[in-house]
Amino acid sequence: MPELPEVETVRRGLEPVLLGRRFVDGGAHPSAKFNAATSVIDRTVRSVDRRGKYLLIGLDDGRRLVVHLGMTGQFQVHEGEPAADPHVRAWWLLDDGRTLAFRDVRRFGRIAVIDQDLTGLPTLAALGPEPFDEGFTAEGLWRDVNRSTARVKTQLLGQRVVAGVGNIYADEALWRARVHPGSRRITKPAAGRLRRAIIDVLAEGIEHGGTTLRDYRTVEGGEGGNQHRLDCYGRSGLPCPRCGTTLRRSVIDGRGTTRCPTCQRR
DNA sequence: CGCAGCGCCTGAAGGC
DNA sequence: TGCCTTCAGGCGCTGC
């Protein structure tokens, strides 16, 4: 499941491929989730950015091509024509002869073209602070989490208190900060630890090229390396790396969740 | 306005 | 072996 580190790794792979290139042809799955892809034909790429889990490809007419990878979305670059693949939902021929393909088996991804003000995608416009920006503070995290009655993990997944965290990095950050994922309120010290943990697990995820559990691939087609460094996510039944207690899996608001029963108390 | 709940998708894994 | 069921989960949408 691509989260901020995976999307950032993809962004870094796309940038050298796309910067300055013009889309000279393209095609898309007829679904409204993908068919905007063809409206960028004849446009030139001016920037390749990321906001939360969204990729923002800036165009020479001021608009942006926005791509969300969903659960199984991946980009591939081919020299010339790509091989036939029923899971490719959109493709673009570039002016250097290469082809960029967006492949998404489960079709949870989404492609849109929006104006500069981002209002074309309300969820994007409403995202919380980028975790690496100054605007993401312990004070703000404490205030926002406690303003709602929802569980802290659910709020992290909601993209409003901070952008870019998904199920893997939520479990990792909560474990590292020793915060119970089901808590509805957190103390100021806990908010401070959680902010630090979120920033660190995401930065380490980027540093190691993202977490490949099944579908996630880099633009070059490789796997990430962060799956070998997880302390908590997906490790139910194994000992907590900090205290040795057996990690336990449960379901919180419908999301599979792993935590340490000793380190992460309410 | 906030939020809970459901639906979207399909391949993999588990049960019998 | 093969069929069937369950699960994974980010986010859009609906309705209270």
mmCIF file of C-alpha atoms (C1' of nucleotides) in Angstrom:
data_model
loop_
_atom_site.group_PDB
_atom_site.id
_atom_site.type_symbol
_atom_site.label_atom_id
_atom_site.label_comp_id
_atom_site.label_asym_id
_atom_site.label_seq_id
_atom_site.Cartn_x
_atom_site.Cartn_y
_atom_site.Cartn_z
ATOM 1 C CA MET A 1 0.000 0.000 0.000
ATOM 2 C CA PRO A 2 1.781 3.086 -1.171
ATOM 3 C CA GLU A 3 2.147 5.668 1.590
ATOM 4 C CA LEU A 4 4.267 8.798 1.721
ATOM 5 C CA PRO A 5 7.669 7.036 1.506
ATOM 6 C CA GLU A 6 6.569 4.907 -1.433
ATOM 7 C CA VAL A 7 4.999 7.868 -3.257
ATOM 8 C CA GLU A 8 8.097 9.982 -2.622
ATOM 9 C CA THR A 9 10.311 7.196 -3.975
ATOM 10 C CA VAL A 10 8.134 7.025 -7.080
ATOM 11 C CA ARG A 11 8.297 10.821 -7.404
ATOM 12 C CA ARG A 12 12.082 10.715 -7.340
ATOM 13 C CA GLY A 13 12.029 8.078 -10.039
ATOM 14 C CA LEU A 14 9.579 9.990 -12.218
ATOM 15 C CA GLU A 15 11.207 13.387 -11.988
ATOM 16 C CA PRO A 16 14.215 12.708 -14.258
ATOM 17 C CA VAL A 17 11.993 10.848 -16.701
ATOM 18 C CA LEU A 18 9.335 13.530 -17.013
ATOM 19 C CA LEU A 19 10.908 16.925 -16.401
ATOM 20 C CA GLY A 20 10.838 18.924 -19.621
ATOM 21 C CA ARG A 21 9.157 16.122 -21.564
ATOM 22 C CA ARG A 22 6.021 16.628 -23.633
ATOM 23 C CA PHE A 23 3.164 14.124 -23.739
ATOM 24 C CA VAL A 24 2.653 13.434 -27.441
ATOM 25 C CA ASP A 25 0.011 10.714 -27.190
ATOM 26 C CA GLY A 26 -1.862 8.767 -24.551
ATOM 27 C CA GLY A 27 -4.689 6.472 -23.675
ATOM 28 C CA ALA A 28 -6.770 5.585 -20.637
ATOM 29 C CA HIS A 29 -9.253 3.161 -19.152
ATOM 30 C CA PRO A 30 -12.734 4.582 -19.831
ATOM 31 C CA SER A 31 -13.581 4.865 -16.140
ATOM 32 C CA ALA A 32 -13.919 8.380 -14.752
ATOM 33 C CA LYS A 33 -11.156 7.483 -12.299
ATOM 34 C CA PHE A 34 -8.611 7.351 -15.117
ATOM 35 C CA ASN A 35 -9.894 8.969 -18.299
ATOM 36 C CA ALA A 36 -8.574 12.439 -17.447
ATOM 37 C CA ALA A 37 -5.129 11.121 -18.326
ATOM 38 C CA THR A 38 -5.536 11.901 -22.015
ATOM 39 C CA SER A 39 -6.310 15.587 -21.434
ATOM 40 C CA VAL A 40 -2.611 16.345 -20.900
ATOM 41 C CA ILE A 41 -1.593 15.392 -24.425
ATOM 42 C CA ASP A 42 0.513 18.164 -26.054
ATOM 43 C CA ARG A 43 1.419 19.585 -22.638
ATOM 44 C CA THR A 44 4.979 19.782 -21.293
ATOM 45 C CA VAL A 45 5.976 18.790 -17.745
ATOM 46 C CA ARG A 46 7.374 21.635 -15.654
ATOM 47 C CA SER A 47 7.509 20.010 -12.195
ATOM 48 C CA VAL A 48 7.065 16.681 -10.408
ATOM 49 C CA ASP A 49 5.913 17.189 -6.825
ATOM 50 C CA ARG A 50 4.226 15.257 -4.040
ATOM 51 C CA ARG A 51 1.648 16.262 -1.443
ATOM 52 C CA GLY A 52 0.803 13.553 1.085
ATOM 53 C CA LYS A 53 0.219 10.443 -1.014
ATOM 54 C CA TYR A 54 -0.600 12.424 -4.159
ATOM 55 C CA LEU A 55 1.763 12.926 -7.085
ATOM 56 C CA LEU A 56 1.416 16.376 -8.652
ATOM 57 C CA ILE A 57 2.797 16.769 -12.162
ATOM 58 C CA GLY A 58 2.877 20.445 -13.098
ATOM 59 C CA LEU A 59 2.125 21.328 -16.722
ATOM 60 C CA ASP A 60 3.067 24.267 -18.927
ATOM 61 C CA ASP A 61 -0.543 25.496 -19.027
ATOM 62 C CA GLY A 62 -0.662 25.888 -15.240
ATOM 63 C CA ARG A 63 -2.745 22.797 -14.624
ATOM 64 C CA ARG A 64 -1.575 19.734 -12.728
ATOM 65 C CA LEU A 65 -1.857 16.070 -13.523
ATOM 66 C CA VAL A 66 -2.661 14.447 -10.174
ATOM 67 C CA VAL A 67 -2.165 10.733 -9.554
ATOM 68 C CA HIS A 68 -3.059 8.739 -6.457
ATOM 69 C CA LEU A 69 -1.617 5.220 -6.462
ATOM 70 C CA GLY A 70 -4.424 3.769 -4.350
ATOM 71 C CA MET A 71 -3.542 0.262 -3.230
ATOM 72 C CA THR A 72 -1.805 -1.246 -6.218
ATOM 73 C CA GLY A 73 -0.843 1.633 -8.490
ATOM 74 C CA GLN A 74 2.633 1.649 -10.047
ATOM 75 C CA PHE A 75 4.442 3.564 -12.776
ATOM 76 C CA GLN A 76 6.573 1.906 -15.409
ATOM 77 C CA VAL A 77 8.815 3.457 -18.037
ATOM 78 C CA HIS A 78 9.307 1.618 -21.311
ATOM 79 C CA GLU A 79 11.617 2.291 -24.215
ATOM 80 C CA GLY A 80 9.189 2.627 -27.086
ATOM 81 C CA GLU A 81 5.965 0.647 -27.043
ATOM 82 C CA PRO A 82 5.190 -1.291 -23.842
ATOM 83 C CA ALA A 83 4.134 -4.928 -23.866
ATOM 84 C CA ALA A 84 0.375 -5.519 -23.698
ATOM 85 C CA ASP A 85 -0.801 -5.552 -20.084
ATOM 86 C CA PRO A 86 -4.489 -5.701 -19.123
ATOM 87 C CA HIS A 87 -3.801 -3.867 -15.850
ATOM 88 C CA VAL A 88 -2.416 -0.704 -17.439
ATOM 89 C CA ARG A 89 -5.061 1.973 -16.757
ATOM 90 C CA ALA A 90 -3.313 4.871 -18.483
ATOM 91 C CA TRP A 91 -0.278 5.439 -20.673
ATOM 92 C CA TRP A 92 1.512 8.404 -22.203
ATOM 93 C CA LEU A 93 3.956 8.518 -25.085
ATOM 94 C CA LEU A 94 6.720 11.042 -24.375
ATOM 95 C CA ASP A 95 8.537 13.201 -26.900
ATOM 96 C CA ASP A 96 11.771 11.235 -26.348
ATOM 97 C CA GLY A 97 10.126 8.028 -27.560
ATOM 98 C CA ARG A 98 9.639 6.467 -24.139
ATOM 99 C CA THR A 99 6.276 5.403 -22.766
ATOM 100 C CA LEU A 100 5.048 6.033 -19.237
ATOM 101 C CA ALA A 101 2.461 3.496 -18.062
ATOM 102 C CA PHE A 102 0.243 3.593 -14.991
ATOM 103 C CA ARG A 103 -0.594 0.053 -13.905
ATOM 104 C CA ASP A 104 -3.194 -0.533 -11.191
ATOM 105 C CA VAL A 105 -4.572 -4.029 -10.681
ATOM 106 C CA ARG A 106 -7.291 -3.173 -8.182
ATOM 107 C CA ARG A 107 -8.245 0.185 -9.651
ATOM 108 C CA PHE A 108 -8.214 1.975 -6.315
ATOM 109 C CA GLY A 109 -5.955 4.582 -7.849
ATOM 110 C CA ARG A 110 -7.111 7.794 -9.425
ATOM 111 C CA ILE A 111 -6.000 10.250 -12.085
ATOM 112 C CA ALA A 112 -7.253 13.822 -12.272
ATOM 113 C CA VAL A 113 -6.270 17.076 -13.942
ATOM 114 C CA ILE A 114 -6.874 20.141 -11.823
ATOM 115 C CA ASP A 115 -6.203 23.868 -11.804
ATOM 116 C CA GLN A 116 -3.542 25.421 -9.633
ATOM 117 C CA ASP A 117 -5.857 26.146 -6.695
ATOM 118 C CA LEU A 118 -6.407 22.407 -5.981
ATOM 119 C CA THR A 119 -10.178 22.873 -5.593
ATOM 120 C CA GLY A 120 -10.678 20.245 -8.260
ATOM 121 C CA LEU A 121 -9.793 17.670 -5.606
ATOM 122 C CA PRO A 122 -11.288 18.659 -2.230
ATOM 123 C CA THR A 123 -9.466 15.897 -0.355
ATOM 124 C CA LEU A 124 -6.131 17.137 -1.668
ATOM 125 C CA ALA A 125 -6.975 20.710 -0.716
ATOM 126 C CA ALA A 126 -7.961 19.599 2.802
ATOM 127 C CA LEU A 127 -4.844 17.561 3.588
ATOM 128 C CA GLY A 128 -3.129 18.194 6.897
ATOM 129 C CA PRO A 129 0.468 19.419 7.158
ATOM 130 C CA GLU A 130 3.342 17.671 5.408
ATOM 131 C CA PRO A 131 5.169 15.736 8.128
ATOM 132 C CA PHE A 132 8.543 17.281 7.244
ATOM 133 C CA ASP A 133 7.233 20.873 7.273
ATOM 134 C CA GLU A 134 7.455 23.275 10.181
ATOM 135 C CA GLY A 135 3.662 23.349 10.310
ATOM 136 C CA PHE A 136 3.598 19.825 11.739
ATOM 137 C CA THR A 137 4.093 20.459 15.436
ATOM 138 C CA ALA A 138 3.602 18.482 18.635
ATOM 139 C CA GLU A 139 1.274 21.175 19.904
ATOM 140 C CA GLY A 140 -0.844 21.015 16.750
ATOM 141 C CA LEU A 141 -0.916 17.229 16.749
ATOM 142 C CA TRP A 142 -1.988 17.191 20.396
ATOM 143 C CA ARG A 143 -4.708 19.790 19.754
ATOM 144 C CA ASP A 144 -6.046 18.108 16.607
ATOM 145 C CA VAL A 145 -6.082 14.573 17.980
ATOM 146 C CA ASN A 146 -7.912 15.650 21.115
ATOM 147 C CA ARG A 147 -10.387 17.841 19.261
ATOM 148 C CA SER A 148 -11.982 14.714 17.791
ATOM 149 C CA THR A 149 -13.376 11.705 19.602
ATOM 150 C CA ALA A 150 -11.950 9.333 16.993
ATOM 151 C CA ARG A 151 -9.140 6.923 17.885
ATOM 152 C CA VAL A 152 -5.625 8.225 17.330
ATOM 153 C CA LYS A 153 -4.760 5.637 14.678
ATOM 154 C CA THR A 154 -7.944 6.398 12.759
ATOM 155 C CA GLN A 155 -7.036 10.076 12.826
ATOM 156 C CA LEU A 156 -3.570 9.372 11.455
ATOM 157 C CA LEU A 157 -5.147 7.445 8.594
ATOM 158 C CA GLY A 158 -7.591 10.301 7.951
ATOM 159 C CA GLN A 159 -4.872 12.598 6.443
ATOM 160 C CA ARG A 160 -6.191 15.633 8.346
ATOM 161 C CA VAL A 161 -3.826 15.829 11.315
ATOM 162 C CA VAL A 162 -0.869 14.985 9.097
ATOM 163 C CA ALA A 163 -0.604 13.980 5.428
ATOM 164 C CA GLY A 164 0.881 10.784 4.061
ATOM 165 C CA VAL A 165 0.543 8.179 6.825
ATOM 166 C CA GLY A 166 -1.119 4.856 5.970
ATOM 167 C CA ASN A 167 -1.555 1.600 7.815
ATOM 168 C CA ILE A 168 2.076 0.466 7.802
ATOM 169 C CA TYR A 169 3.662 3.682 9.022
ATOM 170 C CA ALA A 170 0.794 4.349 11.460
ATOM 171 C CA ASP A 171 1.509 1.059 13.233
ATOM 172 C CA GLU A 172 5.243 1.729 13.130
ATOM 173 C CA ALA A 173 4.956 5.291 14.472
ATOM 174 C CA LEU A 174 2.505 4.373 17.228
ATOM 175 C CA TRP A 175 4.752 1.499 18.297
ATOM 176 C CA ARG A 176 7.831 3.695 18.315
ATOM 177 C CA ALA A 177 6.039 6.423 20.294
ATOM 178 C CA ARG A 178 4.560 3.833 22.695
ATOM 179 C CA VAL A 179 1.032 5.091 22.036
ATOM 180 C CA HIS A 180 -1.989 2.757 22.054
ATOM 181 C CA PRO A 181 -3.592 2.954 18.590
ATOM 182 C CA GLY A 182 -7.092 2.854 20.108
ATOM 183 C CA SER A 183 -6.597 5.873 22.363
ATOM 184 C CA ARG A 184 -9.109 8.660 21.884
ATOM 185 C CA ARG A 185 -7.014 11.217 23.736
ATOM 186 C CA ILE A 186 -3.268 11.657 24.033
ATOM 187 C CA THR A 187 -1.094 13.595 26.467
ATOM 188 C CA LYS A 188 1.241 16.352 25.359
ATOM 189 C CA PRO A 189 4.334 14.194 25.916
ATOM 190 C CA ALA A 190 2.723 11.422 23.877
ATOM 191 C CA ALA A 191 1.984 13.902 21.084
ATOM 192 C CA GLY A 192 5.618 14.962 21.133
ATOM 193 C CA ARG A 193 6.826 11.377 20.889
ATOM 194 C CA LEU A 194 4.287 10.597 18.161
ATOM 195 C CA ARG A 195 5.283 13.597 16.044
ATOM 196 C CA ARG A 196 8.936 12.609 16.285
ATOM 197 C CA ALA A 197 8.110 8.959 15.478
ATOM 198 C CA ILE A 198 5.981 9.862 12.454
ATOM 199 C CA ILE A 199 8.742 12.044 11.008
ATOM 200 C CA ASP A 200 11.384 9.398 11.676
ATOM 201 C CA VAL A 201 9.558 6.339 10.338
ATOM 202 C CA LEU A 202 8.595 8.212 7.161
ATOM 203 C CA ALA A 203 12.118 9.557 6.652
ATOM 204 C CA GLU A 204 13.598 6.109 7.188
ATOM 205 C CA GLY A 205 11.024 4.665 4.805
ATOM 206 C CA ILE A 206 12.161 7.085 2.097
ATOM 207 C CA GLU A 207 15.811 6.422 2.888
ATOM 208 C CA HIS A 208 15.254 2.719 2.244
ATOM 209 C CA GLY A 209 13.189 3.160 -0.885
ATOM 210 C CA GLY A 210 9.769 2.328 0.548
ATOM 211 C CA THR A 211 8.134 -0.831 1.855
ATOM 212 C CA THR A 212 7.347 -3.597 -0.640
ATOM 213 C CA LEU A 213 4.908 -6.113 0.813
ATOM 214 C CA ARG A 214 3.335 -7.184 -2.439
ATOM 215 C CA ASP A 215 2.528 -4.694 -5.170
ATOM 216 C CA TYR A 216 4.642 -1.634 -4.540
ATOM 217 C CA ARG A 217 7.487 -1.160 -7.015
ATOM 218 C CA THR A 218 9.800 1.701 -7.849
ATOM 219 C CA VAL A 219 9.657 3.312 -11.286
ATOM 220 C CA GLU A 220 12.674 1.161 -12.175
ATOM 221 C CA GLY A 221 10.654 -1.951 -11.259
ATOM 222 C CA GLY A 222 12.605 -2.767 -8.106
ATOM 223 C CA GLU A 223 11.394 -3.508 -4.624
ATOM 224 C CA GLY A 224 11.903 -1.202 -1.682
ATOM 225 C CA GLY A 225 14.044 -2.213 1.272
ATOM 226 C CA ASN A 226 12.046 -0.973 4.228
ATOM 227 C CA GLN A 227 10.029 -4.176 4.642
ATOM 228 C CA HIS A 228 13.112 -5.691 6.268
ATOM 229 C CA ARG A 229 13.222 -2.934 8.869
ATOM 230 C CA LEU A 230 9.660 -2.987 10.242
ATOM 231 C CA ASP A 231 9.430 -3.277 14.021
ATOM 232 C CA CYS A 232 5.699 -3.817 14.390
ATOM 233 C CA TYR A 233 3.527 -3.874 11.253
ATOM 234 C CA GLY A 234 2.787 -7.414 10.120
ATOM 235 C CA ARG A 235 4.830 -8.910 12.966
ATOM 236 C CA SER A 236 1.996 -10.260 15.096
ATOM 237 C CA GLY A 237 3.144 -13.315 17.067
ATOM 238 C CA LEU A 238 6.784 -12.186 17.029
ATOM 239 C CA PRO A 239 8.532 -10.572 19.985
ATOM 240 C CA CYS A 240 8.456 -6.805 20.440
ATOM 241 C CA PRO A 241 11.960 -5.584 19.479
ATOM 242 C CA ARG A 242 11.918 -3.302 22.524
ATOM 243 C CA CYS A 243 10.589 -5.432 25.376
ATOM 244 C CA GLY A 244 10.154 -8.966 24.051
ATOM 245 C CA THR A 245 6.412 -9.206 24.651
ATOM 246 C CA THR A 246 4.581 -10.997 21.840
ATOM 247 C CA LEU A 247 3.102 -8.441 19.429
ATOM 248 C CA ARG A 248 -0.641 -8.797 18.974
ATOM 249 C CA ARG A 249 -2.929 -8.143 16.023
ATOM 250 C CA SER A 250 -6.425 -6.714 16.344
ATOM 251 C CA VAL A 251 -8.870 -4.729 14.257
ATOM 252 C CA ILE A 252 -9.321 -1.034 14.995
ATOM 253 C CA ASP A 253 -12.088 0.748 13.099
ATOM 254 C CA GLY A 254 -11.859 -1.932 10.438
ATOM 255 C CA ARG A 255 -8.085 -1.714 9.973
ATOM 256 C CA GLY A 256 -5.718 -4.528 10.782
ATOM 257 C CA THR A 257 -3.500 -3.273 13.600
ATOM 258 C CA THR A 258 -0.442 -4.700 15.309
ATOM 259 C CA ARG A 259 0.788 -3.389 18.656
ATOM 260 C CA CYS A 260 2.797 -4.332 21.702
ATOM 261 C CA PRO A 261 0.502 -5.042 24.665
ATOM 262 C CA THR A 262 3.240 -3.987 27.088
ATOM 263 C CA CYS A 263 4.763 -0.901 25.443
ATOM 264 C CA GLN A 264 1.533 0.535 24.067
ATOM 265 C CA ARG A 265 -0.946 0.892 26.917
ATOM 266 C CA ARG A 266 -3.831 3.348 26.990
ATOM 267 C "C1'" DC B 1 -20.163 19.871 10.166
ATOM 268 C "C1'" DG B 2 -18.404 15.500 11.951
ATOM 269 C "C1'" DC B 3 -18.238 10.934 11.587
ATOM 270 C "C1'" DA B 4 -19.595 5.967 11.052
ATOM 271 C "C1'" DG B 5 -20.466 2.694 7.629
ATOM 272 C "C1'" DC B 6 -20.467 0.924 3.173
ATOM 273 C "C1'" DG B 7 -18.748 0.063 -1.589
ATOM 274 C "C1'" DC B 8 -15.281 -0.098 -4.829
ATOM 275 C "C1'" DC B 9 -11.725 -3.758 -6.875
ATOM 276 C "C1'" DT B 10 -9.098 -8.337 -7.737
ATOM 277 C "C1'" DG B 11 -5.472 -11.645 -6.576
ATOM 278 C "C1'" DA B 12 -3.836 -14.363 -2.870
ATOM 279 C "C1'" DA B 13 -4.556 -17.244 0.847
ATOM 280 C "C1'" DG B 14 -7.164 -20.227 3.693
ATOM 281 C "C1'" DG B 15 -10.887 -23.723 4.560
ATOM 282 C "C1'" DC B 16 -12.948 -27.964 3.455
ATOM 283 C "C1'" DT C 1 -7.214 -30.896 -6.646
ATOM 284 C "C1'" DG C 2 -10.647 -27.525 -6.894
ATOM 285 C "C1'" DC C 3 -14.194 -24.689 -5.470
ATOM 286 C "C1'" DC C 4 -15.729 -21.238 -2.350
ATOM 287 C "C1'" DT C 5 -15.042 -17.620 1.087
ATOM 288 C "C1'" DT C 6 -12.409 -14.228 3.231
ATOM 289 C "C1'" DC C 7 -9.110 -10.720 3.363
ATOM 290 C "C1'" DA C 8 -6.234 -6.654 2.096
ATOM 291 C "C1'" DG C 9 -7.227 -1.249 2.505
ATOM 292 C "C1'" DG C 10 -7.357 4.295 0.802
ATOM 293 C "C1'" DC C 11 -10.775 7.008 -0.136
ATOM 294 C "C1'" DG C 12 -15.386 8.649 -2.183
ATOM 295 C "C1'" DC C 13 -19.864 8.824 -1.003
ATOM 296 C "C1'" DT C 14 -24.146 8.561 1.776
ATOM 297 C "C1'" DG C 15 -26.905 9.424 5.545
ATOM 298 C "C1'" DC C 16 -27.577 10.296 10.352
#
